[in-house]
mmCIF file of C-alpha atoms in Angstrom:
data_model
loop_
_atom_site.group_PDB
_atom_site.id
_atom_site.type_symbol
_atom_site.label_atom_id
_atom_site.label_comp_id
_atom_site.label_asym_id
_atom_site.label_seq_id
_atom_site.Cartn_x
_atom_site.Cartn_y
_atom_site.Cartn_z
ATOM 1 C CA MET A 10 74.020 113.240 93.664
ATOM 2 C CA ARG A 11 76.276 110.341 94.599
ATOM 3 C CA ASN A 12 75.215 107.807 97.192
ATOM 4 C CA VAL A 13 75.974 109.007 100.707
ATOM 5 C CA LYS A 14 78.300 106.612 102.477
ATOM 6 C CA ASP A 15 79.249 106.151 106.117
ATOM 7 C CA ILE A 16 83.052 106.300 105.981
ATOM 8 C CA ILE A 17 85.637 105.634 108.678
ATOM 9 C CA ILE A 18 89.049 107.146 107.971
ATOM 10 C CA VAL A 19 91.744 105.553 110.099
ATOM 11 C CA GLY A 20 94.690 107.935 110.412
ATOM 12 C CA GLY A 21 92.546 110.899 109.432
ATOM 13 C CA ASP A 22 94.734 113.380 111.322
ATOM 14 C CA GLY A 23 97.697 112.821 109.003
ATOM 15 C CA PHE A 24 99.205 114.361 105.888
ATOM 16 C CA CYS A 25 97.004 112.399 103.467
ATOM 17 C CA GLY A 26 94.198 111.467 105.861
ATOM 18 C CA TRP A 27 93.134 114.966 106.918
ATOM 19 C CA PRO A 28 92.608 116.451 103.437
ATOM 20 C CA THR A 29 90.877 113.230 102.371
ATOM 21 C CA ALA A 30 88.475 113.512 105.307
ATOM 22 C CA LEU A 31 87.611 117.085 104.327
ATOM 23 C CA HIS A 32 87.172 116.206 100.658
ATOM 24 C CA LEU A 33 84.858 113.270 101.300
ATOM 25 C CA SER A 34 82.872 115.287 103.831
ATOM 26 C CA LYS A 35 82.461 118.089 101.277
ATOM 27 C CA LEU A 36 81.187 115.513 98.768
ATOM 28 C CA GLY A 37 78.385 114.719 101.217
ATOM 29 C CA HIS A 38 79.601 111.553 102.908
ATOM 30 C CA ASN A 39 79.337 110.923 106.650
ATOM 31 C CA VAL A 40 82.950 110.866 107.833
ATOM 32 C CA THR A 41 84.377 109.660 111.132
ATOM 33 C CA ILE A 42 88.115 110.000 111.788
ATOM 34 C CA VAL A 43 89.808 107.332 113.914
ATOM 35 C CA ASP A 44 93.286 108.327 115.069
ATOM 36 C CA ASN A 45 95.430 107.960 118.173
ATOM 37 C CA LEU A 46 97.356 111.159 117.266
ATOM 38 C CA ALA A 47 100.622 109.189 117.230
ATOM 39 C CA ARG A 48 102.066 111.322 114.448
ATOM 40 C CA ARG A 49 101.933 114.379 116.716
ATOM 41 C CA GLU A 50 103.628 112.389 119.483
ATOM 42 C CA ILE A 51 106.427 111.339 117.122
ATOM 43 C CA ASP A 52 107.049 115.013 116.327
ATOM 44 C CA LEU A 53 107.533 115.653 120.037
ATOM 45 C CA LYS A 54 109.856 112.672 120.333
ATOM 46 C CA LEU A 55 111.967 113.824 117.385
ATOM 47 C CA GLY A 56 111.979 117.488 118.367
ATOM 48 C CA ALA A 57 110.454 118.281 114.975
ATOM 49 C CA ASP A 58 107.215 119.906 113.880
ATOM 50 C CA SER A 59 105.206 120.599 110.773
ATOM 51 C CA LEU A 60 106.356 123.769 109.034
ATOM 52 C CA THR A 61 102.700 124.765 108.952
ATOM 53 C CA PRO A 62 100.954 125.213 112.326
ATOM 54 C CA ILE A 63 98.561 122.306 112.906
ATOM 55 C CA ALA A 64 95.503 123.004 115.025
ATOM 56 C CA SER A 65 94.220 120.471 117.545
ATOM 57 C CA MET A 66 91.778 117.902 116.235
ATOM 58 C CA LYS A 67 89.036 119.644 118.220
ATOM 59 C CA ASP A 68 89.815 123.002 116.617
ATOM 60 C CA ARG A 69 90.199 121.487 113.148
ATOM 61 C CA ARG A 70 86.760 119.897 113.313
ATOM 62 C CA ALA A 71 85.180 122.993 114.806
ATOM 63 C CA ALA A 72 86.622 125.140 112.008
ATOM 64 C CA TRP A 73 85.264 122.747 109.376
ATOM 65 C CA LYS A 74 81.776 122.883 110.893
ATOM 66 C CA GLU A 75 81.933 126.672 111.217
ATOM 67 C CA ILE A 76 82.933 127.148 107.581
ATOM 68 C CA THR A 77 80.860 124.452 105.867
ATOM 69 C CA GLY A 78 78.160 123.443 108.326
ATOM 70 C CA LEU A 79 79.415 119.872 108.018
ATOM 71 C CA THR A 80 80.369 117.628 110.918
ATOM 72 C CA ILE A 81 83.274 115.180 111.004
ATOM 73 C CA GLY A 82 83.271 112.679 113.846
ATOM 74 C CA PHE A 83 86.389 111.710 115.777
ATOM 75 C CA GLU A 84 87.389 108.737 117.922
ATOM 76 C CA ASN A 85 90.773 108.496 119.635
ATOM 77 C CA ILE A 86 91.512 104.799 119.180
ATOM 78 C CA ASP A 87 94.747 102.909 118.624
ATOM 79 C CA VAL A 88 93.593 100.328 116.072
ATOM 80 C CA ALA A 89 96.744 98.235 116.581
ATOM 81 C CA ARG A 90 96.267 97.859 120.331
ATOM 82 C CA GLU A 91 92.654 98.576 121.249
ATOM 83 C CA PHE A 92 90.774 95.831 119.441
ATOM 84 C CA ASP A 93 87.674 95.997 121.656
ATOM 85 C CA GLN A 94 87.253 99.697 120.910
ATOM 86 C CA VAL A 95 87.707 98.970 117.207
ATOM 87 C CA THR A 96 84.961 96.344 117.196
ATOM 88 C CA GLU A 97 82.638 98.560 119.242
ATOM 89 C CA LEU A 98 83.050 101.438 116.805
ATOM 90 C CA LEU A 99 82.576 99.262 113.727
ATOM 91 C CA SER A 100 79.464 97.640 115.192
ATOM 92 C CA THR A 101 78.035 101.096 115.942
ATOM 93 C CA ILE A 102 78.774 102.830 112.633
ATOM 94 C CA LYS A 103 78.574 99.793 110.331
ATOM 95 C CA PRO A 104 80.658 101.660 107.762
ATOM 96 C CA ASP A 105 80.164 101.337 104.039
ATOM 97 C CA THR A 106 83.850 102.163 103.599
ATOM 98 C CA ILE A 107 86.953 101.939 105.783
ATOM 99 C CA ILE A 108 89.888 103.987 104.521
ATOM 100 C CA HIS A 109 93.133 102.925 106.179
ATOM 101 C CA PHE A 110 95.876 105.555 106.464
ATOM 102 C CA GLY A 111 96.729 104.542 110.020
ATOM 103 C CA GLU A 112 100.244 103.202 109.507
ATOM 104 C CA GLN A 113 103.653 104.620 110.383
ATOM 105 C CA ARG A 114 104.440 106.055 106.963
ATOM 106 C CA ALA A 115 108.114 107.078 106.902
ATOM 107 C CA ALA A 116 110.850 104.800 105.553
ATOM 108 C CA PRO A 117 113.651 106.725 107.326
ATOM 109 C CA TYR A 118 111.835 106.624 110.667
ATOM 110 C CA SER A 119 111.332 102.863 110.279
ATOM 111 C CA MET A 120 115.124 102.471 109.936
ATOM 112 C CA LYS A 121 116.096 104.855 112.722
ATOM 113 C CA GLY A 122 116.742 102.196 115.348
ATOM 114 C CA ILE A 123 115.501 98.926 116.762
ATOM 115 C CA GLY A 124 112.659 100.620 118.634
ATOM 116 C CA GLU A 125 111.371 102.340 115.498
ATOM 117 C CA LYS A 126 111.667 99.130 113.460
ATOM 118 C CA ARG A 127 109.638 97.159 115.993
ATOM 119 C CA TYR A 128 107.058 99.913 116.364
ATOM 120 C CA THR A 129 106.565 100.135 112.597
ATOM 121 C CA VAL A 130 105.961 96.389 112.270
ATOM 122 C CA ASP A 131 103.773 96.105 115.387
ATOM 123 C CA ASN A 132 101.675 99.146 114.518
ATOM 124 C CA ASN A 133 101.268 98.607 110.796
ATOM 125 C CA ILE A 134 100.627 94.879 110.649
ATOM 126 C CA SER A 135 98.488 94.635 113.781
ATOM 127 C CA GLY A 136 96.416 97.678 112.852
ATOM 128 C CA THR A 137 95.687 96.388 109.375
ATOM 129 C CA HIS A 138 94.808 92.902 110.572
ATOM 130 C CA ASN A 139 92.627 94.148 113.430
ATOM 131 C CA LEU A 140 90.483 96.166 111.015
ATOM 132 C CA LEU A 141 90.113 93.223 108.624
ATOM 133 C CA ALA A 142 89.452 90.640 111.340
ATOM 134 C CA ALA A 143 86.956 92.846 113.176
ATOM 135 C CA SER A 144 84.987 93.477 109.991
ATOM 136 C CA VAL A 145 84.677 89.742 109.351
ATOM 137 C CA GLU A 146 83.883 88.877 112.976
ATOM 138 C CA LEU A 147 81.024 91.400 113.024
ATOM 139 C CA GLY A 148 79.594 90.173 109.726
ATOM 140 C CA LEU A 149 80.112 93.554 108.068
ATOM 141 C CA ASP A 150 80.794 94.128 104.379
ATOM 142 C CA PRO A 151 82.754 97.391 104.149
ATOM 143 C CA HIS A 152 84.819 98.351 101.145
ATOM 144 C CA PHE A 153 88.333 98.424 102.604
ATOM 145 C CA VAL A 154 90.556 101.065 100.955
ATOM 146 C CA HIS A 155 94.218 100.983 101.925
ATOM 147 C CA LEU A 156 96.916 103.527 101.146
ATOM 148 C CA GLY A 157 99.973 101.563 100.141
ATOM 149 C CA THR A 158 103.122 102.665 98.333
ATOM 150 C CA MET A 159 104.955 102.215 95.049
ATOM 151 C CA GLY A 160 107.974 101.496 97.240
ATOM 152 C CA VAL A 161 106.858 97.894 97.804
ATOM 153 C CA TYR A 162 108.400 97.131 94.411
ATOM 154 C CA GLY A 163 111.778 98.615 95.234
ATOM 155 C CA TYR A 164 113.877 100.751 92.934
ATOM 156 C CA ASP A 165 116.511 98.350 91.683
ATOM 157 C CA ASP A 166 115.014 97.341 88.341
ATOM 158 C CA ASP A 167 115.837 98.363 84.793
ATOM 159 C CA GLY A 168 112.717 100.361 84.018
ATOM 160 C CA VAL A 169 110.256 97.573 83.149
ATOM 161 C CA GLU A 170 106.744 99.028 83.454
ATOM 162 C CA ILE A 171 105.159 98.126 86.787
ATOM 163 C CA PRO A 172 101.594 96.913 86.211
ATOM 164 C CA GLU A 173 98.676 97.478 88.531
ATOM 165 C CA GLY A 174 99.324 94.775 91.050
ATOM 166 C CA TYR A 175 99.428 91.540 89.106
ATOM 167 C CA LEU A 176 101.834 89.716 86.847
ATOM 168 C CA PRO A 177 100.775 86.895 84.498
ATOM 169 C CA VAL A 178 103.053 83.878 84.831
ATOM 170 C CA TYR A 179 103.103 80.641 82.894
ATOM 171 C CA VAL A 180 103.703 77.408 84.779
ATOM 172 C CA PRO A 181 104.668 74.361 82.708
ATOM 173 C CA SER A 182 103.470 70.920 83.688
ATOM 174 C CA GLU A 183 103.989 67.595 81.959
ATOM 175 C CA ASN A 184 101.300 68.107 79.308
ATOM 176 C CA LYS A 185 100.141 71.706 79.618
ATOM 177 C CA ILE A 186 101.171 75.254 80.411
ATOM 178 C CA TYR A 187 99.023 76.972 83.010
ATOM 179 C CA GLN A 188 98.599 80.726 83.328
ATOM 180 C CA ARG A 189 98.320 82.323 86.740
ATOM 181 C CA ASP A 190 98.097 85.931 87.871
ATOM 182 C CA ILE A 191 100.349 86.470 90.866
ATOM 183 C CA LEU A 192 101.042 89.556 92.949
ATOM 184 C CA TYR A 193 103.769 91.548 91.240
ATOM 185 C CA PRO A 194 106.948 90.626 93.153
ATOM 186 C CA THR A 195 107.841 92.962 95.967
ATOM 187 C CA ASN A 196 111.337 94.145 96.749
ATOM 188 C CA PRO A 197 110.984 96.385 99.817
ATOM 189 C CA GLY A 198 113.830 98.718 100.644
ATOM 190 C CA SER A 199 112.985 99.524 104.276
ATOM 191 C CA VAL A 200 111.063 98.096 107.216
ATOM 192 C CA TYR A 201 108.221 100.476 106.363
ATOM 193 C CA HIS A 202 108.037 99.190 102.784
ATOM 194 C CA MET A 203 108.248 95.632 104.099
ATOM 195 C CA THR A 204 105.094 96.153 106.192
ATOM 196 C CA LYS A 205 103.249 97.416 103.124
ATOM 197 C CA SER A 206 104.364 94.287 101.273
ATOM 198 C CA MET A 207 103.049 92.141 104.117
ATOM 199 C CA ASP A 208 99.742 94.037 103.992
ATOM 200 C CA GLN A 209 99.253 92.714 100.473
ATOM 201 C CA LEU A 210 99.206 89.111 101.698
ATOM 202 C CA LEU A 211 96.666 89.961 104.392
ATOM 203 C CA PHE A 212 94.450 91.537 101.749
ATOM 204 C CA GLN A 213 94.851 88.614 99.380
ATOM 205 C CA PHE A 214 93.795 86.175 102.116
ATOM 206 C CA TYR A 215 90.744 88.137 103.315
ATOM 207 C CA ALA A 216 89.530 88.809 99.771
ATOM 208 C CA LYS A 217 89.767 85.086 98.975
ATOM 209 C CA ASN A 218 88.638 83.588 102.286
ATOM 210 C CA ASP A 219 85.992 86.079 103.390
ATOM 211 C CA ARG A 220 85.103 87.752 100.083
ATOM 212 C CA MET A 221 86.071 91.149 101.432
ATOM 213 C CA ARG A 222 86.038 93.995 98.939
ATOM 214 C CA ILE A 223 89.506 95.519 99.092
ATOM 215 C CA THR A 224 91.283 98.255 97.138
ATOM 216 C CA ASP A 225 95.022 98.713 97.674
ATOM 217 C CA LEU A 226 96.386 102.012 96.376
ATOM 218 C CA HIS A 227 100.099 101.980 95.596
ATOM 219 C CA GLN A 228 100.924 105.650 95.885
ATOM 220 C CA GLY A 229 103.907 107.635 94.710
ATOM 221 C CA ILE A 230 105.688 110.310 96.740
ATOM 222 C CA VAL A 231 103.259 113.081 97.636
ATOM 223 C CA TRP A 232 104.197 116.705 97.079
ATOM 224 C CA GLY A 233 102.323 119.914 97.785
ATOM 225 C CA THR A 234 100.502 120.806 100.953
ATOM 226 C CA GLN A 235 97.126 122.345 100.257
ATOM 227 C CA THR A 236 93.909 121.064 98.711
ATOM 228 C CA GLU A 237 90.787 123.030 97.821
ATOM 229 C CA GLU A 238 89.339 122.240 101.245
ATOM 230 C CA THR A 239 92.417 122.910 103.395
ATOM 231 C CA LYS A 240 92.769 126.344 101.761
ATOM 232 C CA LEU A 241 89.465 127.498 103.206
ATOM 233 C CA ASP A 242 90.851 128.485 106.613
ATOM 234 C CA GLU A 243 94.266 128.480 108.293
ATOM 235 C CA ARG A 244 92.889 126.195 110.996
ATOM 236 C CA LEU A 245 92.367 123.565 108.285
ATOM 237 C CA ILE A 246 95.877 123.786 106.864
ATOM 238 C CA ASN A 247 97.613 120.528 106.063
ATOM 239 C CA ARG A 248 100.951 119.255 107.338
ATOM 240 C CA PHE A 249 104.214 120.331 105.715
ATOM 241 C CA ASP A 250 106.898 117.922 106.859
ATOM 242 C CA TYR A 251 110.451 118.893 105.943
ATOM 243 C CA ASP A 252 112.582 116.955 108.446
ATOM 244 C CA GLY A 253 114.888 114.136 107.427
ATOM 245 C CA ASP A 254 112.540 111.390 108.589
ATOM 246 C CA TYR A 255 109.093 112.491 107.407
ATOM 247 C CA GLY A 256 109.646 115.195 104.808
ATOM 248 C CA THR A 257 109.034 114.116 101.199
ATOM 249 C CA VAL A 258 111.797 115.020 98.777
ATOM 250 C CA LEU A 259 110.212 117.776 96.676
ATOM 251 C CA ASN A 260 108.649 119.530 99.667
ATOM 252 C CA ARG A 261 112.039 119.345 101.377
ATOM 253 C CA PHE A 262 113.752 120.955 98.389
ATOM 254 C CA LEU A 263 111.190 123.758 98.215
ATOM 255 C CA MET A 264 111.564 124.505 101.924
ATOM 256 C CA GLN A 265 115.348 124.279 101.817
ATOM 257 C CA ALA A 266 115.428 126.817 98.995
ATOM 258 C CA VAL A 267 113.326 129.253 101.007
ATOM 259 C CA VAL A 268 115.482 129.117 104.155
ATOM 260 C CA GLY A 269 118.795 129.278 102.259
ATOM 261 C CA HIS A 270 119.828 125.682 102.911
ATOM 262 C CA PRO A 271 121.510 123.762 100.061
ATOM 263 C CA LEU A 272 119.242 121.244 98.359
ATOM 264 C CA THR A 273 120.293 117.892 99.819
ATOM 265 C CA VAL A 274 120.549 115.328 97.030
ATOM 266 C CA HIS A 275 121.376 111.845 98.294
ATOM 267 C CA GLY A 276 124.162 110.137 96.384
ATOM 268 C CA THR A 277 124.123 110.911 92.664
ATOM 269 C CA GLY A 278 120.451 111.860 92.682
ATOM 270 C CA GLY A 279 119.806 109.272 89.993
ATOM 271 C CA GLN A 280 116.995 107.640 91.974
ATOM 272 C CA THR A 281 113.814 107.743 89.871
ATOM 273 C CA ARG A 282 110.605 108.042 91.863
ATOM 274 C CA ALA A 283 106.877 108.302 91.181
ATOM 275 C CA PHE A 284 105.120 111.487 92.312
ATOM 276 C CA ILE A 285 101.595 112.737 92.922
ATOM 277 C CA HIS A 286 100.195 116.059 94.161
ATOM 278 C CA ILE A 287 98.182 115.997 97.385
ATOM 279 C CA GLN A 288 95.068 117.248 95.530
ATOM 280 C CA ASP A 289 95.297 114.282 93.177
ATOM 281 C CA THR A 290 95.653 112.009 96.204
ATOM 282 C CA VAL A 291 92.287 113.064 97.606
ATOM 283 C CA ASN A 292 90.685 112.925 94.152
ATOM 284 C CA CYS A 293 91.959 109.374 93.676
ATOM 285 C CA LEU A 294 90.650 108.333 97.086
ATOM 286 C CA ALA A 295 87.212 109.665 96.189
ATOM 287 C CA MET A 296 87.298 107.709 92.906
ATOM 288 C CA ALA A 297 88.327 104.548 94.733
ATOM 289 C CA VAL A 298 85.467 104.951 97.218
ATOM 290 C CA GLU A 299 82.985 105.201 94.355
ATOM 291 C CA ASN A 300 84.360 102.182 92.488
ATOM 292 C CA PRO A 301 84.694 99.208 94.851
ATOM 293 C CA PRO A 302 85.443 95.725 93.570
ATOM 294 C CA ALA A 303 82.665 93.147 93.805
ATOM 295 C CA SER A 304 82.499 90.630 96.619
ATOM 296 C CA GLY A 305 84.615 87.651 95.622
ATOM 297 C CA ASP A 306 86.872 89.675 93.313
ATOM 298 C CA LYS A 307 90.596 89.675 93.846
ATOM 299 C CA VAL A 308 92.084 92.763 95.514
ATOM 300 C CA ALA A 309 91.920 95.806 93.253
ATOM 301 C CA ILE A 310 95.473 97.174 93.156
ATOM 302 C CA LEU A 311 95.785 100.622 91.589
ATOM 303 C CA ASN A 312 98.935 102.672 91.044
ATOM 304 C CA GLN A 313 98.223 106.116 92.457
ATOM 305 C CA MET A 314 100.819 108.339 90.787
ATOM 306 C CA THR A 315 100.959 110.862 87.971
ATOM 307 C CA GLU A 316 104.587 111.295 86.835
ATOM 308 C CA THR A 317 108.159 110.143 87.451
ATOM 309 C CA HIS A 318 111.342 112.171 87.962
ATOM 310 C CA THR A 319 114.862 111.631 89.178
ATOM 311 C CA VAL A 320 115.809 113.312 92.430
ATOM 312 C CA ARG A 321 118.616 115.045 90.550
ATOM 313 C CA SER A 322 116.255 116.564 87.985
ATOM 314 C CA LEU A 323 113.931 117.820 90.723
ATOM 315 C CA ALA A 324 116.826 119.502 92.512
ATOM 316 C CA LYS A 325 117.933 121.183 89.283
ATOM 317 C CA LEU A 326 114.376 122.379 88.614
ATOM 318 C CA VAL A 327 114.022 123.902 92.072
ATOM 319 C CA ALA A 328 117.528 125.378 91.910
ATOM 320 C CA SER A 329 116.855 127.006 88.536
ATOM 321 C CA ASN A 330 113.669 128.600 89.849
ATOM 322 C CA SER A 331 115.066 129.735 93.187
ATOM 323 C CA GLY A 332 118.799 130.197 92.817
ATOM 324 C CA ALA A 333 119.438 127.637 95.555
ATOM 325 C CA ARG A 334 122.649 125.634 95.626
ATOM 326 C CA ILE A 335 122.710 121.858 95.319
ATOM 327 C CA ALA A 336 124.632 119.691 97.775
ATOM 328 C CA TYR A 337 125.331 116.077 96.808
ATOM 329 C CA VAL A 338 125.456 114.348 100.192
ATOM 330 C CA ASP A 339 126.010 110.784 101.368
ATOM 331 C CA ASN A 340 123.014 108.544 100.814
ATOM 332 C CA PRO A 341 121.702 107.195 104.148
ATOM 333 C CA ARG A 342 119.709 104.536 102.270
ATOM 334 C CA ASN A 343 120.902 101.148 101.094
ATOM 335 C CA GLU A 344 119.667 101.420 97.507
ATOM 336 C CA ALA A 345 120.741 101.523 93.876
ATOM 337 C CA ALA A 346 122.454 104.774 92.970
ATOM 338 C CA GLU A 347 120.573 104.987 89.658
ATOM 339 C CA ASN A 348 117.353 103.341 88.546
ATOM 340 C CA GLY A 349 114.681 103.546 85.910
ATOM 341 C CA LEU A 350 110.972 103.522 86.737
ATOM 342 C CA ARG A 351 107.918 103.153 84.515
ATOM 343 C CA VAL A 352 104.490 102.751 86.085
ATOM 344 C CA SER A 353 101.019 102.044 84.716
ATOM 345 C CA ASN A 354 98.288 104.285 86.147
ATOM 346 C CA LYS A 355 95.658 103.456 83.525
ATOM 347 C CA THR A 356 92.807 102.805 85.965
ATOM 348 C CA PHE A 357 92.690 106.273 87.509
ATOM 349 C CA ILE A 358 93.156 107.887 84.099
ATOM 350 C CA SER A 359 90.227 105.834 82.797
ATOM 351 C CA LEU A 360 88.150 106.975 85.790
ATOM 352 C CA GLY A 361 88.718 110.603 84.789
ATOM 353 C CA LEU A 362 91.767 111.723 86.766
ATOM 354 C CA GLU A 363 93.322 114.819 85.217
ATOM 355 C CA PRO A 364 96.793 114.804 86.752
ATOM 356 C CA ILE A 365 98.360 117.859 88.333
ATOM 357 C CA THR A 366 101.955 117.913 87.128
ATOM 358 C CA LEU A 367 105.008 119.878 88.177
ATOM 359 C CA ALA A 368 104.735 121.840 84.949
ATOM 360 C CA GLU A 369 101.450 123.386 86.067
ATOM 361 C CA GLY A 370 102.962 125.797 88.563
ATOM 362 C CA LEU A 371 101.734 124.435 91.874
ATOM 363 C CA MET A 372 105.334 124.304 93.053
ATOM 364 C CA ASP A 373 104.994 128.076 93.393
ATOM 365 C CA GLU A 374 102.003 127.640 95.685
ATOM 366 C CA THR A 375 103.906 125.178 97.857
ATOM 367 C CA GLN A 376 106.915 127.471 97.981
ATOM 368 C CA GLN A 377 104.681 130.363 99.045
ATOM 369 C CA ILE A 378 103.523 128.253 101.988
ATOM 370 C CA ALA A 379 107.166 127.601 102.831
ATOM 371 C CA VAL A 380 107.931 131.337 102.683
ATOM 372 C CA LYS A 381 104.993 132.201 104.939
ATOM 373 C CA TYR A 382 106.052 129.748 107.650
ATOM 374 C CA ALA A 383 109.831 129.714 107.174
ATOM 375 C CA HIS A 384 110.278 131.178 110.658
ATOM 376 C CA ARG A 385 109.030 127.862 112.064
ATOM 377 C CA CYS A 386 111.842 125.869 110.467
ATOM 378 C CA ILE A 387 114.060 123.936 112.900
ATOM 379 C CA ARG A 388 117.247 123.799 110.854
ATOM 380 C CA LYS A 389 118.870 120.975 112.784
ATOM 381 C CA MET A 390 116.007 118.690 111.670
ATOM 382 C CA ILE A 391 116.736 119.147 107.948
ATOM 383 C CA PRO A 392 119.473 116.481 107.414
ATOM 384 C CA CYS A 393 118.562 112.823 106.966
ATOM 385 C CA THR A 394 120.425 111.123 109.784
ATOM 386 C CA SER A 395 118.599 107.764 109.951
ATOM 387 C CA THR A 396 120.863 105.268 108.178
ATOM 388 C CA TRP A 397 119.856 101.890 106.744
ATOM 389 C CA THR A 398 122.994 100.009 107.834
ATOM 390 C CA ASP A 399 126.314 100.716 109.523
ATOM 391 C CA ASN A 400 127.794 101.079 106.036
ATOM 392 C CA GLN A 401 125.671 104.148 105.249
ATOM 393 C CA ARG A 402 126.389 107.663 106.434
ATOM 394 C CA PRO A 403 123.950 110.491 107.267
ATOM 395 C CA GLY A 404 123.022 112.909 104.491
ATOM 396 C CA VAL A 405 124.807 115.892 105.999
ATOM 397 C CA VAL A 406 126.071 118.770 103.860
ATOM 398 C CA ASP A 407 129.842 118.980 103.387
ATOM 399 C CA PRO A 408 130.600 122.592 102.402
ATOM 400 C CA GLU A 409 133.511 121.413 100.303
ATOM 401 C CA LYS A 410 131.212 119.330 98.111
ATOM 402 C CA THR A 411 128.485 121.907 97.741
ATOM 403 C CA LYS A 412 128.394 123.379 94.272
ATOM 404 C CA ALA A 413 126.460 126.093 92.576
ATOM 405 C CA ALA A 414 123.319 125.000 90.800
#
């Protein structure tokens, strides 16, 4: 039996946070969710909603206790703005682990307008720093696990393998060459990705100055909806975002195929991205919790992904399985039309991760979820309309450019 830990999950109501909370609770840990439910409020603001019906936090937790006998705590706290409540909670629970999902997570939403840009920076940076600073001020020694993104590195390179966080450099001096390990250079492509890049410097400082034990997980694009725990009852079902701001690309394609909407490929579709199934996400989080760095170690940076694909190849795969048409639309993003991407994920593989890949058929499971709840689709929310600059155009389907798959 593994050691039972007291775990706070910030952002535990979200797409990755909720299934992680269930998984760690099922493993026997004492889990408390901290969330201000902002993601639900953003849905209301956008006029969007999860394709799957999401129960209230009260009903979600009650269903979990009814089914498993396990209790998950909940505190409605805005960690970016309510510092006193943060410190009070940390001093009460004295967590062994803080898992931080509590950041505005959508690149398109962060580029939607000046208000969304400012909110993303204020929320993400302040929330992260408040949790770090409060832990130090209280004299606590939690393992801080942060969900970052592969997107901090950008997608403009030529396919050089991205290591796990650090790059050895050689600095010549007059009589000697010195080797240093530096953070792998970031190249953020949105305000959201920029905040994740800035997080890295906060982590580097607190690991060095205060010997905090920090793990930063650079995650690929998540696909799928259900995990073993969320399947147990419909009240536990996970989010399925499909709108142009929050929907991830493969889930969007699967939903679009079900409702008869052309698969919206931005630009040429030559953008290569890293992917991971939601079940592998929660498995990786559990592995990270069990394997903290030592006090005084540099930040452990792990690439949390399992495979890479171009957007174009994903669209063709979904189209071949479903008969859906493909629409090559304008790219709202300011990014390279084509890119290569190679990523090292050796740490999680060495820890025993057995990746779930697209070839294993779980796309069918995700598509079945889309079929079941297709009546909840709000079609006007499908296009990506948030543009990076005035030079970009929304990703809206032009019937004249739509071609058969």
